[in-house]
Short mmCIF file of N, CA and C and ligand atoms in Angstrom, two decimals:
data_model
loop_
_atom_site.label_atom_id
_atom_site.label_comp_id
_atom_site.label_asym_id
_atom_site.label_seq_id
_atom_site.Cartn_x
_atom_site.Cartn_y
_atom_site.Cartn_z
N MET A 1 -22.03 49.69 -62.53
CA MET A 1 -22.57 49.49 -61.73
C MET A 1 -23.04 48.04 -61.63
N ILE A 2 -22.65 46.92 -60.95
CA ILE A 2 -23.29 45.71 -60.74
C ILE A 2 -23.30 45.30 -59.31
N SER A 3 -24.52 44.96 -58.85
CA SER A 3 -24.73 44.84 -56.99
C SER A 3 -25.62 43.52 -56.73
N THR A 4 -25.20 43.43 -55.58
CA THR A 4 -26.60 42.41 -55.37
C THR A 4 -27.24 43.26 -53.93
N ILE A 5 -27.73 42.35 -54.04
CA ILE A 5 -28.94 43.04 -52.00
C ILE A 5 -29.86 41.32 -52.10
N LYS A 6 -30.07 41.26 -50.92
CA LYS A 6 -31.43 39.79 -50.20
C LYS A 6 -32.33 41.14 -50.09
N GLY A 7 -33.66 40.49 -51.01
CA GLY A 7 -35.10 41.58 -50.55
C GLY A 7 -36.36 40.16 -51.47
N ASP A 8 -37.02 41.08 -52.30
CA ASP A 8 -38.48 40.48 -52.72
C ASP A 8 -37.81 41.87 -53.79
N ILE A 9 -38.11 41.37 -54.94
CA ILE A 9 -37.74 42.21 -56.29
C ILE A 9 -38.96 43.05 -56.66
N THR A 10 -40.33 42.52 -55.80
CA THR A 10 -41.22 43.32 -56.11
C THR A 10 -41.62 44.97 -55.84
N GLY A 11 -41.06 44.69 -54.37
CA GLY A 11 -40.54 45.97 -54.00
C GLY A 11 -40.18 47.27 -54.45
N LEU A 12 -39.03 47.03 -55.79
CA LEU A 12 -38.26 47.50 -55.92
C LEU A 12 -38.69 48.97 -56.84
N ASP A 13 -37.75 50.08 -56.53
CA ASP A 13 -38.11 51.18 -57.82
C ASP A 13 -37.20 51.29 -59.45
N PHE A 14 -37.29 50.57 -59.61
CA PHE A 14 -35.87 50.25 -60.41
C PHE A 14 -36.75 50.39 -61.44
N ASP A 15 -35.66 50.88 -62.61
CA ASP A 15 -36.35 50.98 -64.06
C ASP A 15 -37.65 49.66 -64.53
N LEU A 16 -36.68 48.61 -64.34
CA LEU A 16 -36.92 46.81 -65.30
C LEU A 16 -35.94 46.61 -64.17
N ILE A 17 -37.34 45.81 -64.01
CA ILE A 17 -37.55 44.58 -62.97
C ILE A 17 -37.90 42.84 -64.28
N VAL A 18 -37.21 42.58 -63.92
CA VAL A 18 -36.59 40.94 -64.51
C VAL A 18 -37.20 39.83 -64.12
N ASN A 19 -38.64 39.34 -64.54
CA ASN A 19 -39.36 38.08 -63.88
C ASN A 19 -38.47 36.85 -64.44
N ALA A 20 -39.07 35.72 -63.88
CA ALA A 20 -38.15 34.32 -63.82
C ALA A 20 -40.21 33.73 -64.96
N ALA A 21 -40.08 34.09 -65.93
CA ALA A 21 -41.33 33.76 -67.08
C ALA A 21 -41.97 31.55 -67.25
N ASN A 22 -42.44 32.29 -67.30
CA ASN A 22 -43.04 30.76 -68.40
C ASN A 22 -43.06 30.50 -69.99
N ASP A 23 -42.52 29.42 -70.49
CA ASP A 23 -42.84 29.85 -71.77
C ASP A 23 -44.55 30.51 -72.67
N GLN A 24 -45.12 30.47 -72.21
CA GLN A 24 -47.04 30.93 -71.94
C GLN A 24 -47.04 32.64 -71.16
N PHE A 25 -45.93 33.13 -70.28
CA PHE A 25 -46.42 34.48 -69.72
C PHE A 25 -47.77 33.99 -69.49
N LEU A 26 -48.15 32.95 -68.44
CA LEU A 26 -48.60 33.28 -67.00
C LEU A 26 -48.68 33.19 -66.15
N PRO A 27 -49.41 33.74 -65.04
CA PRO A 27 -48.87 34.20 -63.77
C PRO A 27 -48.50 32.28 -63.34
N GLY A 28 -47.50 32.55 -62.72
CA GLY A 28 -47.15 30.88 -61.63
C GLY A 28 -46.75 31.24 -60.95
N GLY A 29 -45.37 30.31 -60.15
CA GLY A 29 -45.00 30.40 -58.61
C GLY A 29 -44.06 31.29 -58.61
N GLY A 30 -43.55 31.15 -57.29
CA GLY A 30 -42.44 31.78 -57.01
C GLY A 30 -42.88 33.75 -57.41
N VAL A 31 -41.48 33.41 -57.75
CA VAL A 31 -41.21 34.66 -58.27
C VAL A 31 -42.02 35.68 -59.14
N CYS A 32 -42.31 34.92 -59.77
CA CYS A 32 -43.71 34.83 -61.20
C CYS A 32 -44.96 35.53 -60.39
N GLY A 33 -45.26 34.37 -59.25
CA GLY A 33 -46.53 34.74 -58.45
C GLY A 33 -46.54 36.49 -58.04
N ALA A 34 -45.02 36.40 -57.41
CA ALA A 34 -45.87 37.52 -57.12
C ALA A 34 -45.70 38.43 -57.02
N ILE A 35 -44.62 38.46 -58.65
CA ILE A 35 -44.88 39.86 -59.37
C ILE A 35 -46.07 40.34 -59.99
N PHE A 36 -46.65 39.07 -60.40
CA PHE A 36 -48.13 38.96 -61.25
C PHE A 36 -48.98 39.51 -60.08
N ALA A 37 -49.08 39.50 -58.65
CA ALA A 37 -50.03 39.79 -57.30
C ALA A 37 -49.50 40.97 -57.28
N ALA A 38 -48.29 41.49 -57.12
CA ALA A 38 -47.81 43.19 -56.95
C ALA A 38 -48.57 44.51 -58.93
N ALA A 39 -48.14 43.16 -59.68
CA ALA A 39 -48.58 43.78 -60.31
C ALA A 39 -49.99 44.34 -60.85
N GLY A 40 -50.88 43.58 -60.35
CA GLY A 40 -52.63 43.75 -60.68
C GLY A 40 -52.84 43.53 -61.92
N PRO A 41 -54.04 43.09 -61.43
CA PRO A 41 -54.90 42.06 -62.92
C PRO A 41 -54.54 42.46 -64.91
N ALA A 42 -53.65 43.92 -64.61
CA ALA A 42 -53.78 44.16 -66.00
C ALA A 42 -52.24 43.50 -67.12
N LEU A 43 -51.38 43.39 -65.76
CA LEU A 43 -49.99 42.19 -66.37
C LEU A 43 -50.79 41.44 -66.76
N ALA A 44 -51.90 40.56 -65.90
CA ALA A 44 -51.63 38.89 -66.72
C ALA A 44 -52.44 39.14 -68.35
N GLN A 45 -53.12 40.16 -68.11
CA GLN A 45 -53.94 40.96 -69.47
C GLN A 45 -52.75 41.10 -70.57
N ALA A 46 -52.11 42.02 -70.59
CA ALA A 46 -50.56 42.52 -71.21
C ALA A 46 -50.18 40.93 -71.37
N CYS A 47 -50.06 40.34 -70.73
CA CYS A 47 -49.37 39.22 -70.89
C CYS A 47 -49.71 38.07 -71.87
N ALA A 48 -51.13 37.70 -71.64
CA ALA A 48 -51.82 37.20 -72.06
C ALA A 48 -51.50 37.30 -73.99
N ALA A 49 -51.54 38.71 -74.48
CA ALA A 49 -51.40 39.34 -75.74
C ALA A 49 -49.63 39.11 -75.94
N LEU A 50 -49.35 38.59 -75.47
CA LEU A 50 -47.58 38.02 -75.77
C LEU A 50 -48.19 37.17 -76.47
N PRO A 51 -46.96 36.80 -78.12
CA PRO A 51 -47.09 35.46 -78.73
C PRO A 51 -45.50 34.70 -77.61
N LYS A 52 -46.02 33.59 -77.36
CA LYS A 52 -45.82 32.06 -76.85
C LYS A 52 -43.97 32.28 -76.98
N GLY A 53 -42.97 31.96 -76.09
CA GLY A 53 -41.65 31.91 -76.63
C GLY A 53 -41.41 30.31 -76.01
N LYS A 54 -39.93 30.77 -76.43
CA LYS A 54 -39.00 29.17 -75.57
C LYS A 54 -37.89 29.71 -74.56
N ALA A 55 -37.32 28.40 -74.23
CA ALA A 55 -36.31 29.02 -73.00
C ALA A 55 -35.27 29.86 -73.64
N GLY A 56 -35.27 30.75 -72.77
CA GLY A 56 -33.60 32.05 -73.79
C GLY A 56 -34.63 33.41 -74.22
N ASP A 57 -35.22 33.14 -74.08
CA ASP A 57 -36.87 34.22 -74.70
C ASP A 57 -36.67 35.19 -73.80
N VAL A 58 -37.04 36.90 -73.93
CA VAL A 58 -37.71 37.36 -73.33
C VAL A 58 -38.71 38.83 -74.26
N ARG A 59 -39.40 39.09 -73.48
CA ARG A 59 -41.05 40.41 -73.81
C ARG A 59 -40.84 41.31 -72.50
N ILE A 60 -41.43 42.34 -73.44
CA ILE A 60 -41.34 43.78 -71.94
C ILE A 60 -42.78 43.85 -72.35
N THR A 61 -43.09 44.44 -71.35
CA THR A 61 -43.95 45.17 -70.55
C THR A 61 -44.11 46.22 -69.31
N PRO A 62 -46.05 47.48 -69.65
CA PRO A 62 -45.13 47.72 -68.55
C PRO A 62 -45.84 47.27 -67.67
N ALA A 63 -45.05 47.66 -66.20
CA ALA A 63 -45.27 47.38 -64.79
C ALA A 63 -46.40 47.47 -63.75
N PHE A 64 -47.02 48.33 -64.42
CA PHE A 64 -48.53 48.50 -63.83
C PHE A 64 -48.58 49.24 -62.43
N ASP A 65 -49.08 48.58 -62.01
CA ASP A 65 -48.74 48.27 -59.79
C ASP A 65 -47.74 48.46 -59.34
N LEU A 66 -46.21 48.60 -59.95
CA LEU A 66 -45.42 47.88 -59.11
C LEU A 66 -44.85 49.34 -58.77
N PRO A 67 -43.60 49.42 -57.98
CA PRO A 67 -43.27 50.56 -58.57
C PRO A 67 -42.01 50.92 -59.70
N SER A 68 -42.16 49.51 -60.65
CA SER A 68 -40.70 49.73 -61.41
C SER A 68 -41.17 49.75 -62.87
N LYS A 69 -41.25 50.50 -63.47
CA LYS A 69 -41.33 50.98 -65.09
C LYS A 69 -41.86 50.16 -66.59
N ALA A 70 -40.88 49.53 -66.32
CA ALA A 70 -41.06 48.07 -66.60
C ALA A 70 -40.79 46.53 -66.09
N VAL A 71 -41.68 45.58 -66.64
CA VAL A 71 -41.12 44.51 -66.57
C VAL A 71 -40.44 43.36 -67.88
N LEU A 72 -38.89 43.11 -67.87
CA LEU A 72 -38.99 42.20 -68.34
C LEU A 72 -38.98 40.59 -68.36
N HIS A 73 -39.64 40.00 -68.80
CA HIS A 73 -40.29 38.75 -68.41
C HIS A 73 -39.17 37.51 -69.40
N ALA A 74 -38.17 37.30 -68.54
CA ALA A 74 -37.59 35.88 -69.30
C ALA A 74 -37.87 34.62 -68.60
N VAL A 75 -37.47 33.48 -70.52
CA VAL A 75 -38.31 32.12 -70.04
C VAL A 75 -37.05 32.08 -69.87
N GLY A 76 -37.21 31.56 -68.48
CA GLY A 76 -36.04 30.42 -67.56
C GLY A 76 -35.86 28.88 -68.70
N PRO A 77 -34.72 27.71 -68.35
CA PRO A 77 -34.90 26.30 -68.68
C PRO A 77 -35.35 26.06 -67.90
N ILE A 78 -36.10 24.94 -68.33
CA ILE A 78 -35.71 23.76 -66.53
C ILE A 78 -34.99 23.05 -66.91
N TYR A 79 -34.13 22.58 -65.28
CA TYR A 79 -33.17 22.24 -65.61
C TYR A 79 -33.18 20.95 -65.72
N GLU A 80 -32.38 20.82 -66.60
CA GLU A 80 -32.02 18.59 -67.26
C GLU A 80 -30.52 18.80 -66.92
N GLY A 81 -29.76 19.82 -66.84
CA GLY A 81 -28.19 19.60 -67.09
C GLY A 81 -27.39 19.45 -68.23
N THR A 82 -27.90 20.15 -68.97
CA THR A 82 -27.55 20.18 -70.89
C THR A 82 -26.80 21.25 -70.71
N LYS A 83 -26.19 21.13 -72.03
CA LYS A 83 -25.03 22.54 -71.95
C LYS A 83 -26.51 23.50 -72.29
N GLN A 84 -27.72 22.63 -73.05
CA GLN A 84 -28.18 23.61 -73.95
C GLN A 84 -29.19 24.81 -72.96
N ASN A 85 -29.38 24.39 -71.88
CA ASN A 85 -30.16 25.11 -70.31
C ASN A 85 -28.23 26.24 -70.72
N ALA A 86 -28.25 25.51 -70.03
CA ALA A 86 -26.74 26.99 -69.42
C ALA A 86 -27.13 28.07 -70.87
N GLU A 87 -26.64 27.76 -72.23
CA GLU A 87 -26.86 28.79 -73.15
C GLU A 87 -28.15 29.48 -73.27
N ASP A 88 -29.19 28.55 -72.55
CA ASP A 88 -30.85 29.14 -72.63
C ASP A 88 -30.72 30.25 -71.42
N LEU A 89 -30.19 30.06 -70.02
CA LEU A 89 -30.18 30.37 -68.93
C LEU A 89 -29.09 32.00 -69.33
N ALA A 90 -28.18 31.10 -69.88
CA ALA A 90 -27.33 33.21 -70.55
C ALA A 90 -27.96 33.87 -71.98
N SER A 91 -28.88 33.39 -72.80
CA SER A 91 -29.65 34.26 -73.70
C SER A 91 -30.17 34.85 -72.86
N CYS A 92 -31.15 34.53 -71.10
CA CYS A 92 -31.87 35.01 -70.84
C CYS A 92 -31.43 36.54 -70.37
N TYR A 93 -30.41 36.11 -69.70
CA TYR A 93 -29.11 37.41 -69.10
C TYR A 93 -29.24 38.32 -70.17
N TRP A 94 -28.48 38.12 -71.42
CA TRP A 94 -28.04 38.78 -72.52
C TRP A 94 -29.05 39.66 -72.76
N ASN A 95 -30.47 39.00 -73.32
CA ASN A 95 -31.39 39.29 -74.22
C ASN A 95 -32.00 40.30 -73.11
N CYS A 96 -31.86 40.17 -72.04
CA CYS A 96 -32.41 41.47 -70.74
C CYS A 96 -31.74 42.71 -70.94
N VAL A 97 -30.14 42.24 -71.05
CA VAL A 97 -29.17 43.86 -70.62
C VAL A 97 -29.65 44.37 -72.64
N ALA A 98 -29.64 43.79 -73.76
CA ALA A 98 -29.86 43.74 -75.11
C ALA A 98 -31.77 44.97 -74.75
N LEU A 99 -32.37 44.77 -74.00
CA LEU A 99 -33.35 44.90 -74.32
C LEU A 99 -33.85 46.21 -73.15
N ALA A 100 -33.02 46.37 -72.26
CA ALA A 100 -33.09 47.55 -71.53
C ALA A 100 -31.95 48.52 -72.15
N TYR A 101 -30.95 47.87 -72.82
CA TYR A 101 -30.10 49.10 -73.58
C TYR A 101 -31.39 50.00 -74.70
N GLU A 102 -32.38 48.93 -75.09
CA GLU A 102 -33.36 49.00 -76.05
C GLU A 102 -33.82 50.28 -75.97
N TYR A 103 -34.54 49.94 -73.70
CA TYR A 103 -35.45 50.61 -73.79
C TYR A 103 -34.80 52.40 -73.04
N MET A 104 -33.78 52.34 -73.04
CA MET A 104 -32.52 53.18 -72.31
C MET A 104 -32.62 54.32 -73.57
N ARG A 105 -32.57 53.41 -74.63
CA ARG A 105 -32.25 54.83 -76.02
C ARG A 105 -33.82 54.85 -75.98
N GLU A 106 -34.49 54.08 -76.33
CA GLU A 106 -36.33 55.06 -76.87
C GLU A 106 -36.53 55.93 -75.63
N HIS A 107 -36.23 56.08 -74.53
CA HIS A 107 -36.72 56.98 -73.09
C HIS A 107 -35.22 58.28 -73.25
N GLU A 108 -34.76 57.96 -74.10
CA GLU A 108 -33.48 58.97 -74.01
C GLU A 108 -32.81 59.43 -72.74
N LEU A 109 -32.97 58.01 -72.43
CA LEU A 109 -32.35 57.92 -70.35
C LEU A 109 -30.59 58.06 -70.84
N SER A 110 -29.87 58.44 -69.67
CA SER A 110 -28.66 58.60 -69.57
C SER A 110 -28.34 57.09 -68.98
N ARG A 111 -28.77 56.89 -68.22
CA ARG A 111 -28.57 55.21 -67.57
C ARG A 111 -29.91 54.52 -67.41
N VAL A 112 -30.21 53.11 -66.70
CA VAL A 112 -31.26 52.60 -66.57
C VAL A 112 -30.42 52.06 -65.47
N SER A 113 -31.95 51.62 -64.68
CA SER A 113 -31.62 50.65 -63.27
C SER A 113 -32.22 49.55 -63.69
N LEU A 114 -31.73 48.41 -63.70
CA LEU A 114 -32.32 46.86 -64.27
C LEU A 114 -31.87 45.25 -62.68
N ALA A 115 -32.82 44.89 -62.11
CA ALA A 115 -33.14 44.43 -61.75
C ALA A 115 -33.43 42.76 -62.07
N PHE A 116 -31.91 42.10 -61.78
CA PHE A 116 -32.76 40.73 -62.13
C PHE A 116 -32.72 39.30 -60.66
N PRO A 117 -33.93 39.06 -60.96
CA PRO A 117 -33.95 37.34 -59.38
C PRO A 117 -33.28 36.17 -60.08
N CYS A 118 -32.96 35.26 -58.77
CA CYS A 118 -31.89 34.53 -59.59
C CYS A 118 -32.54 33.04 -60.82
N ILE A 119 -32.90 33.33 -61.92
CA ILE A 119 -34.03 32.87 -63.00
C ILE A 119 -33.39 31.18 -63.04
N SER A 120 -34.12 30.68 -62.36
CA SER A 120 -34.68 29.10 -63.41
C SER A 120 -34.29 28.16 -62.12
N THR A 121 -33.63 28.75 -60.77
CA THR A 121 -33.26 28.25 -59.59
C THR A 121 -34.48 28.49 -58.73
N GLY A 122 -35.26 28.37 -58.57
CA GLY A 122 -36.89 27.55 -57.86
C GLY A 122 -37.18 26.55 -58.35
N ILE A 123 -38.64 27.17 -58.26
CA ILE A 123 -39.26 25.42 -59.36
C ILE A 123 -38.18 24.33 -60.49
N TYR A 124 -37.73 25.92 -61.52
CA TYR A 124 -37.20 24.97 -62.74
C TYR A 124 -35.75 23.93 -61.98
N GLY A 125 -35.36 24.45 -61.02
CA GLY A 125 -34.64 23.21 -60.43
C GLY A 125 -32.77 23.57 -60.43
N TYR A 126 -32.71 25.14 -61.56
CA TYR A 126 -31.42 24.78 -61.88
C TYR A 126 -30.75 25.04 -60.47
N PRO A 127 -29.41 24.13 -60.58
CA PRO A 127 -28.24 24.59 -59.77
C PRO A 127 -28.07 26.11 -59.30
N HIS A 128 -28.27 26.43 -57.73
CA HIS A 128 -27.44 27.91 -57.78
C HIS A 128 -26.89 28.68 -57.99
N GLU A 129 -24.65 27.57 -57.55
CA GLU A 129 -24.40 28.17 -57.93
C GLU A 129 -23.39 28.06 -58.98
N ALA A 130 -24.21 26.78 -60.52
CA ALA A 130 -23.57 26.96 -61.17
C ALA A 130 -24.42 28.25 -62.22
N ALA A 131 -25.71 28.18 -61.72
CA ALA A 131 -26.61 29.57 -62.08
C ALA A 131 -26.26 31.36 -62.00
N CYS A 132 -25.50 31.22 -61.06
CA CYS A 132 -24.94 32.31 -60.78
C CYS A 132 -23.77 32.24 -61.62
N ASP A 133 -23.32 31.60 -62.39
CA ASP A 133 -22.27 31.37 -62.85
C ASP A 133 -22.17 31.98 -63.73
N VAL A 134 -23.51 31.60 -64.74
CA VAL A 134 -23.51 32.03 -65.91
C VAL A 134 -24.38 32.90 -65.87
N ALA A 135 -24.48 33.45 -65.09
CA ALA A 135 -25.24 34.61 -64.88
C ALA A 135 -24.23 35.98 -65.10
N ILE A 136 -23.07 35.82 -64.02
CA ILE A 136 -21.86 36.44 -63.99
C ILE A 136 -21.95 36.59 -65.25
N ARG A 137 -21.11 35.13 -65.63
CA ARG A 137 -20.26 35.94 -67.34
C ARG A 137 -20.84 36.51 -68.36
N THR A 138 -22.00 36.16 -68.46
CA THR A 138 -23.27 36.50 -69.06
C THR A 138 -23.00 38.46 -69.70
N ILE A 139 -22.94 38.40 -68.08
CA ILE A 139 -23.04 40.27 -67.50
C ILE A 139 -21.65 40.61 -68.58
N LYS A 140 -20.44 39.78 -67.99
CA LYS A 140 -19.04 40.14 -67.70
C LYS A 140 -19.04 40.29 -69.41
N LYS A 141 -19.73 39.53 -69.89
CA LYS A 141 -19.24 39.05 -71.61
C LYS A 141 -20.34 40.49 -72.06
N ILE A 142 -21.03 40.52 -72.10
CA ILE A 142 -21.87 42.03 -73.31
C ILE A 142 -21.38 43.02 -72.23
N ARG A 143 -21.30 43.11 -71.16
CA ARG A 143 -20.38 44.64 -70.46
C ARG A 143 -18.68 44.49 -71.77
N SER A 144 -18.42 43.88 -72.32
CA SER A 144 -17.05 43.79 -72.52
C SER A 144 -17.33 44.19 -74.27
N ALA A 145 -18.05 43.54 -74.41
CA ALA A 145 -18.41 43.44 -76.28
C ALA A 145 -19.08 44.20 -76.02
N TYR A 146 -20.40 44.88 -75.71
CA TYR A 146 -20.92 46.25 -76.24
C TYR A 146 -20.57 47.64 -74.29
N PRO A 147 -19.86 48.24 -74.71
CA PRO A 147 -19.21 48.83 -73.66
C PRO A 147 -20.31 49.83 -73.08
N ASP A 148 -20.90 50.21 -74.15
CA ASP A 148 -21.93 50.79 -73.38
C ASP A 148 -23.47 50.34 -72.84
N THR A 149 -23.17 49.32 -72.68
CA THR A 149 -24.30 48.53 -71.72
C THR A 149 -23.76 48.88 -69.78
N LYS A 150 -22.42 49.11 -70.52
CA LYS A 150 -22.38 49.94 -68.76
C LYS A 150 -23.13 51.22 -68.27
N ALA A 151 -24.07 51.35 -69.01
CA ALA A 151 -24.99 52.45 -68.22
C ALA A 151 -25.81 51.79 -67.82
N ILE A 152 -25.67 50.94 -67.67
CA ILE A 152 -27.27 50.29 -67.19
C ILE A 152 -26.24 49.29 -65.87
N ASP A 153 -27.25 50.30 -64.94
CA ASP A 153 -26.56 49.51 -62.84
C ASP A 153 -27.33 48.36 -63.52
N ILE A 154 -26.71 47.55 -62.80
CA ILE A 154 -27.10 45.87 -62.64
C ILE A 154 -27.18 45.26 -60.78
N VAL A 155 -28.66 44.80 -60.66
CA VAL A 155 -28.56 44.45 -58.81
C VAL A 155 -29.24 42.92 -59.90
N PHE A 156 -28.39 42.25 -58.40
CA PHE A 156 -29.12 41.11 -58.48
C PHE A 156 -29.61 40.51 -57.37
N VAL A 157 -31.03 40.15 -57.48
CA VAL A 157 -31.63 40.36 -56.07
C VAL A 157 -32.11 38.93 -55.94
N CYS A 158 -31.55 38.57 -54.22
CA CYS A 158 -31.42 36.96 -53.96
C CYS A 158 -32.39 36.88 -52.89
N PHE A 159 -33.48 36.40 -53.05
CA PHE A 159 -34.95 35.88 -51.92
C PHE A 159 -33.79 34.77 -51.36
N GLU A 160 -33.33 34.21 -51.50
CA GLU A 160 -32.41 33.66 -50.59
C GLU A 160 -30.53 32.75 -50.44
N GLN A 161 -30.52 33.17 -48.93
CA GLN A 161 -29.63 33.26 -48.51
C GLN A 161 -28.22 32.86 -49.26
N ILE A 162 -28.52 31.59 -49.47
CA ILE A 162 -27.50 30.96 -50.32
C ILE A 162 -27.08 31.89 -51.81
N ASP A 163 -28.01 32.44 -52.69
CA ASP A 163 -27.69 32.80 -53.68
C ASP A 163 -27.18 34.06 -52.96
N TYR A 164 -27.56 34.49 -52.25
CA TYR A 164 -26.24 36.39 -51.77
C TYR A 164 -25.35 35.42 -51.70
N GLU A 165 -25.20 35.24 -50.73
CA GLU A 165 -23.91 34.24 -50.67
C GLU A 165 -22.99 34.31 -52.10
N LEU A 166 -23.51 33.43 -53.19
CA LEU A 166 -22.78 33.10 -54.15
C LEU A 166 -22.57 34.68 -55.17
N TYR A 167 -23.25 35.41 -54.79
CA TYR A 167 -23.42 36.58 -55.90
C TYR A 167 -22.50 37.70 -54.56
N LYS A 168 -22.36 37.59 -53.83
CA LYS A 168 -21.26 38.41 -53.07
C LYS A 168 -20.21 37.97 -53.40
N LYS A 169 -19.74 37.23 -52.98
CA LYS A 169 -18.06 36.09 -53.34
C LYS A 169 -18.53 36.39 -54.96
N ALA A 170 -19.27 36.31 -55.87
CA ALA A 170 -17.98 36.31 -57.33
C ALA A 170 -18.48 37.52 -57.56
N LEU A 171 -18.89 38.84 -57.22
CA LEU A 171 -18.96 39.92 -57.55
C LEU A 171 -17.69 40.56 -56.64
N ARG A 172 -17.36 40.00 -55.35
CA ARG A 172 -15.92 40.52 -55.36
C ARG A 172 -14.92 40.61 -55.61
N SER A 173 -14.86 39.39 -56.49
CA SER A 173 -13.98 39.21 -57.31
C SER A 173 -13.47 39.39 -58.75
N LEU A 174 -14.79 40.01 -59.65
CA LEU A 174 -15.07 41.03 -60.38
C LEU A 174 -14.24 41.85 -61.19
P1 ADP B 1 -38.06 29.16 -61.37
O1 ADP B 1 -38.92 28.91 -62.10
O2 ADP B 1 -37.61 30.56 -62.48
O3 ADP B 1 -37.19 28.06 -61.03
P2 ADP B 1 -38.50 30.87 -59.17
O4 ADP B 1 -39.60 32.18 -58.99
O5 ADP B 1 -38.80 29.18 -58.71
O6 ADP B 1 -38.56 31.10 -60.32
O7 ADP B 1 -37.15 30.97 -58.82
C1 ADP B 1 -36.24 31.82 -58.90
C2 ADP B 1 -35.79 32.95 -57.93
O8 ADP B 1 -36.67 33.63 -57.35
C3 ADP B 1 -35.48 31.65 -56.59
O9 ADP B 1 -34.37 31.53 -56.27
C4 ADP B 1 -36.66 32.23 -55.57
O10 ADP B 1 -35.86 32.04 -54.95
C5 ADP B 1 -36.71 33.69 -55.84
N1 ADP B 1 -37.92 34.52 -55.44
C6 ADP B 1 -38.82 34.16 -55.28
N2 ADP B 1 -39.72 34.78 -55.16
C7 ADP B 1 -38.80 36.23 -55.18
C8 ADP B 1 -39.77 37.86 -54.95
N3 ADP B 1 -40.91 37.73 -54.39
N4 ADP B 1 -38.07 38.76 -55.03
C9 ADP B 1 -37.10 38.09 -55.52
N5 ADP B 1 -36.27 36.40 -55.57
C10 ADP B 1 -37.83 35.98 -55.72
#
């Protein structure tokens, strides 16, 4: 199942929630700040031990005080309008689904739930519509290349009305 809701990702008791991370995996603003605040100081400690990343990389940590089970930290691209930006954003979504699948297998689960924020569309400046298009196209692509990933229930959590409208429209035409 792929769906969208409007709200705050930190309150969701999903198996996995995605953080729109920076390449240092440090506490930041926006959704990243909200996730670190709600998870408690142990998350910043866990993230400090992670090897630094680059746009498109994803790392997993426990979720500590959050209601979810683990956090996938996806390094979104800083928008400059390049083709590479789109590829890096697609890598964020692709790598999150791949890691969620690994998590499902490791924990011997038959399904997992995965919640995405609209990566890069805040402080990193990626245009909302183009980012939504990359997200939906990438999810469609990985589900068709690896049908077992359909056992991952995906929710796009939109904090802003503009994103909620875009995702509702895009999902209607899936
Ligand atoms: P980035 O640096 O990747 O642009 P931001 O956190 O600035 O990350 O923004 C990414 C998206 O997350 C934006 O659409 C923003 O509205 C949204 N956002 C901010 N806070 C939350 C939250 N608590 N839950 C879900 N989404 C959020």
